[in-house]
C-alpha atoms as one frame of an Amber mdcrd trajectory, in Angstrom:
protein
  -0.005  -0.010   0.044   3.036   2.352   0.113   2.357   5.480  -1.937  -1.269
   4.642  -2.275  -3.959   7.150  -1.278  -6.932   5.744   0.341 -10.333   7.483
   1.108 -12.722   5.920   3.527 -16.272   7.273   3.757 -17.681   6.160   6.943
 -14.405   5.590   8.627 -15.222   6.595  11.951 -16.527   3.547  13.630 -17.200
  -0.196  13.063 -16.036  -1.903   9.868 -15.183   1.532   8.084 -12.833   2.299
  11.091 -11.278  -1.190  11.012 -10.633  -0.825   7.265  -9.081   2.571   7.715
  -6.714   1.100  10.419  -5.693  -1.792   8.222  -4.938   0.360   5.368  -2.906
   2.785   7.375  -0.863  -0.154   8.982  -0.222  -1.360   5.545   1.472   1.847
   4.627  -1.299   3.868   2.599  -1.931   7.432   2.960  -5.498   7.487   4.673
  -8.309  10.098   4.552 -11.482   9.349   6.620 -14.633  11.138   6.427 -17.815
  10.878   8.635 -20.438  13.039  10.148 -19.917  12.907  13.921 -16.901  15.294
  14.792 -16.368  13.644  18.182 -16.377  10.124  16.741 -14.209  11.184  14.005
 -11.534  12.545  16.264 -11.505   9.480  18.168 -11.196   7.513  14.848  -8.581
   9.701  13.663  -6.437   8.981  16.856  -7.144   5.277  16.513  -5.776   5.348
  12.916  -2.819   7.221  13.622  -1.743   4.705  16.232  -0.963   2.184  13.653
  -0.169   4.353  10.517   2.908   4.302   8.565   2.002   7.230   6.419  -0.212
  10.271   6.472  -3.668  10.460   8.095  -6.261  12.817   7.218  -9.772  13.298
   8.861 -12.645  15.425   7.723 -16.181  15.891   8.996 -18.527  15.516   6.028
 -22.040  14.359   5.526 -21.911  12.088   2.482 -25.669  12.647   2.026 -24.811
  16.380   1.008 -23.570  16.086  -2.628 -21.720  19.335  -2.778 -19.820  18.695
   0.441 -18.919  15.229  -0.592 -17.492  16.105  -3.952 -15.609  18.938  -2.399
 -14.076  16.460   0.102 -12.994  14.060  -2.420 -11.367  16.769  -4.436  -9.585
  18.243  -1.551  -8.122  14.726  -0.357  -6.942  14.185  -4.063  -5.295  17.508
  -4.145  -3.765  17.338  -0.581  -2.087  13.883  -1.403  -1.553  14.323  -5.051
  -3.936  11.716  -6.257  -6.319   9.039  -5.179  -6.109   5.279  -5.701  -8.516
   3.519  -3.093 -11.921   4.436  -2.224 -13.964   2.557   0.303 -17.571   3.427
   0.952 -18.993   2.441   4.344 -22.003   3.851   6.347 -25.603   4.340   5.735
 -27.775   1.737   7.459 -31.515   1.795   6.962 -34.056   0.664   9.476 -34.436
  -2.945  10.135 -37.676  -4.860   9.835 -39.847  -6.925   7.391 -41.143  -5.426
   3.957 -44.643  -4.485   4.946 -43.443  -2.736   8.182 -42.690   0.468   6.386
 -44.272   3.029   4.064 -43.413   4.012   0.573 -41.809   7.204   2.068 -39.602
   5.256   4.124 -38.204   3.159   1.258 -37.545   6.415  -0.564 -35.715   7.629
   2.550 -33.738   4.447   2.609 -32.620   4.935  -0.906 -31.773   8.556  -0.242
 -29.668   7.590   2.859 -27.845   4.541   1.729 -27.767   4.076  -1.913 -27.386
   7.611  -3.430 -24.664   8.684  -1.243 -22.628   5.671  -2.146 -23.287   6.291
  -5.705 -22.302  10.008  -5.306 -18.992   9.004  -3.684 -18.065   6.592  -6.394
 -18.999   9.153  -9.224 -17.077  11.753  -7.496 -13.944   9.792  -6.954 -13.949
   8.053 -10.380 -12.105  10.851 -12.383  -9.251  10.661  -9.930  -8.956   6.889
 -10.080  -8.982   7.034 -13.756  -6.307   9.690 -13.917  -4.116   7.407 -11.756
  -4.620   4.557 -14.075  -4.721   2.436 -10.973  -7.786   2.303  -8.688  -9.731
   0.167  -6.297 -13.323   0.987  -5.209 -14.861  -1.090  -2.586 -18.403  -0.717
  -1.374 -19.116  -2.099   2.316 -22.667  -3.342   2.202 -24.248  -6.209   3.970
 -25.025  -9.917   3.568 -28.277  -8.733   2.121 -26.306  -7.814  -0.996 -26.066
 -11.641  -1.599 -28.780 -13.439   0.381 -32.412 -12.392   1.136 -33.081 -11.904
   4.913 -36.875 -11.253   5.587 -36.142  -9.058   8.614 -33.770  -6.755   6.675
 -36.140  -5.717   3.765 -34.872  -2.221   3.383 -31.252  -3.266   3.433 -31.978
  -5.664   0.822 -33.664  -3.177  -1.450 -30.816  -0.558  -1.240 -27.926  -3.026
  -1.253 -28.893  -5.205  -4.161 -29.539  -2.024  -6.021 -25.739  -0.821  -4.978
 -24.514  -4.195  -6.382 -25.960  -3.653  -9.847 -24.486  -0.213  -9.881 -21.227
  -1.539  -8.686 -21.143  -4.227 -11.289 -22.083  -1.978 -14.137 -19.416   0.559
 -13.149 -16.828  -2.407 -13.155 -17.578  -3.234 -16.651 -17.059   0.156 -17.743
 -13.986   0.986 -15.925 -11.882  -2.123 -15.934  -9.700  -1.125 -18.973  -8.788
   2.034 -17.028  -7.113  -0.103 -14.367  -9.981   0.345 -11.897 -11.626  -2.529
 -10.078 -15.125  -2.296  -8.236 -16.182  -4.787  -5.736 -18.854  -5.007  -3.096
 -17.995  -6.593   0.533 -21.088  -8.222   2.086 -20.489  -8.775   5.801 -22.798
 -10.751   8.048 -23.250  -9.799  11.725 -20.224  -8.013  12.983 -19.348  -6.918
  16.621 -19.654  -3.339  16.065 -21.199  -0.325  17.991 -24.088  -0.427  15.346
 -24.903  -4.009  16.114 -24.637  -3.373  19.860 -27.234  -0.471  19.437 -29.626
  -2.723  17.416 -29.488  -5.449  20.069 -29.975  -2.974  22.577 -33.178  -1.625
  20.950 -34.595  -5.043  21.069 -33.840  -5.754  24.510 -34.838  -4.164  27.840
 -31.342  -4.999  29.190 -27.855  -3.896  28.236 -26.350  -6.335  25.410 -24.779
  -9.224  26.935 -22.228 -11.627  25.678 -24.864 -14.622  25.918 -26.747 -12.468
  23.201 -23.976 -12.235  20.762 -23.185 -15.821  21.479 -26.583 -16.918  20.644
 -26.297 -14.851  17.231 -23.071 -16.633  16.422 -24.472 -20.178  16.607 -25.896
 -19.980  13.384 -22.334 -19.573  11.652 -20.224 -22.605  10.671 -17.398 -21.151
  12.900 -19.717 -20.593  15.824 -19.439 -16.964  16.420 -20.048 -13.491  14.810
 -17.363 -11.627  13.067 -14.761  -9.064  14.423 -14.318  -5.766  12.497 -10.876
  -6.499  12.020 -11.658  -9.769  10.132 -13.739  -7.766   7.667 -11.015  -5.306
   7.405  -8.424  -8.029   6.320 -10.708  -9.094   3.411 -11.332  -5.555   2.450
  -7.632  -4.585   2.341  -6.956  -7.642  -0.041  -9.764  -6.504  -2.173  -8.116
  -3.081  -2.677  -4.621  -4.274  -3.063  -2.457  -5.017  -6.118  -2.861  -8.611
  -5.492  -6.735  -8.605  -6.354  -5.983  -6.932  -9.673  -8.113  -9.541 -11.557
 -11.043  -9.443  -9.177 -13.683  -7.141 -10.052 -17.486  -6.902 -10.348 -17.976
  -9.286  -7.440 -19.765  -9.510  -4.264 -17.745 -11.119  -1.476 -20.026 -12.598
   1.242 -18.176 -12.915   4.473 -20.490 -14.555   6.882 -18.569 -17.177   8.708
 -20.338 -19.905   6.656 -23.770 -18.942   7.909 -25.270 -19.213   4.480 -24.471
 -22.815   3.934 -26.171 -23.698   7.223 -29.775 -23.049   6.227 -32.304 -20.218
   6.759 -32.837 -20.495  10.444 -32.122 -17.138  11.826 -34.967 -16.464  14.330
 -32.569 -15.378  16.924 -31.037 -12.492  14.880 -31.897  -8.886  16.267 -33.310
  -7.463  13.009 -36.197  -9.892  13.013 -37.730  -6.943  15.098 -38.207  -3.462
  13.625 -35.491  -1.078  14.833 -34.595   2.361  13.628 -30.802   3.224  13.401
 -29.241   5.919  15.676
C-alpha cells in the first residue's frame, strides 16, 4: 500500500474504522470522513496509532453531494492523487417488508444508495487519472442473500450491487476494479445498538454468542476480520477481481435459513 492514497467514507467506527486502520498499517495514506466530529476525532487517533504514512480526517455528511465532492477533490489535491475508495456507512431501519411505508423506502434509498453512488462518481475521475484504482462498497450480507427481517437493507444493497457491477464493466480497462463486501453480523457499535433496541437490558455476551451459533465457525465476526478481506480486495494482488460480491458470513449461508434469533427480526430504527 506504500504511496497509495485511500479515502474511507464512513471511517469513524465499526467496519469502516477497522478498514482505515488496516490500510494505514499497510502503509497507505488514509483520509477518513464521517459526520460525527467527536467520533471522527477518536477514529483519527485510532488510525494514527498504527499508521505508517499520513492520516487525514474530515467531518463530512455524504448525503450532502456538494460537500462530498468537495471533500474528495480536497483529499486528492492534498495527497497528489487518489487510488483507493472505500464506501461504508448508511444503514436503513430493520424490519420486514410490510412494516414500512413507501416514504420510508424512499428515505432509505436517499440515505444509503444515493450517497454511495455519489462518492463513487465523485472519486472516479481521480482513479481514472491514476490509471490504478480500487473501489469497494461495504454493504451487508443482504447484498448476496435475502433476509426477511432486513427488507430495506436488501432493497438498497442489491441496487448498489448492480450499480457496482455496471461500473466495473465500464472502468476495468482504466485499471480500476469495483467490488462489494457483504459482511454478516459483526461486533460493531451499530450492532450493539440494534441489540439494545430489541432488549430491555444492556447487550450481553450471551446474546452475541446466540447470534454466532448460526455460523459454521460458531461466532459472529470481528471488525478486523472484515477489514482484512477488504484490504485484500483493494490491494495490487486483487487486480483480476472485479464486479464481485464477497459474502463474508462465517459460513452462515451454508447452514440453512434458520435465523430467528437475529436482532433484526424485530423492527428497529438506526441511531
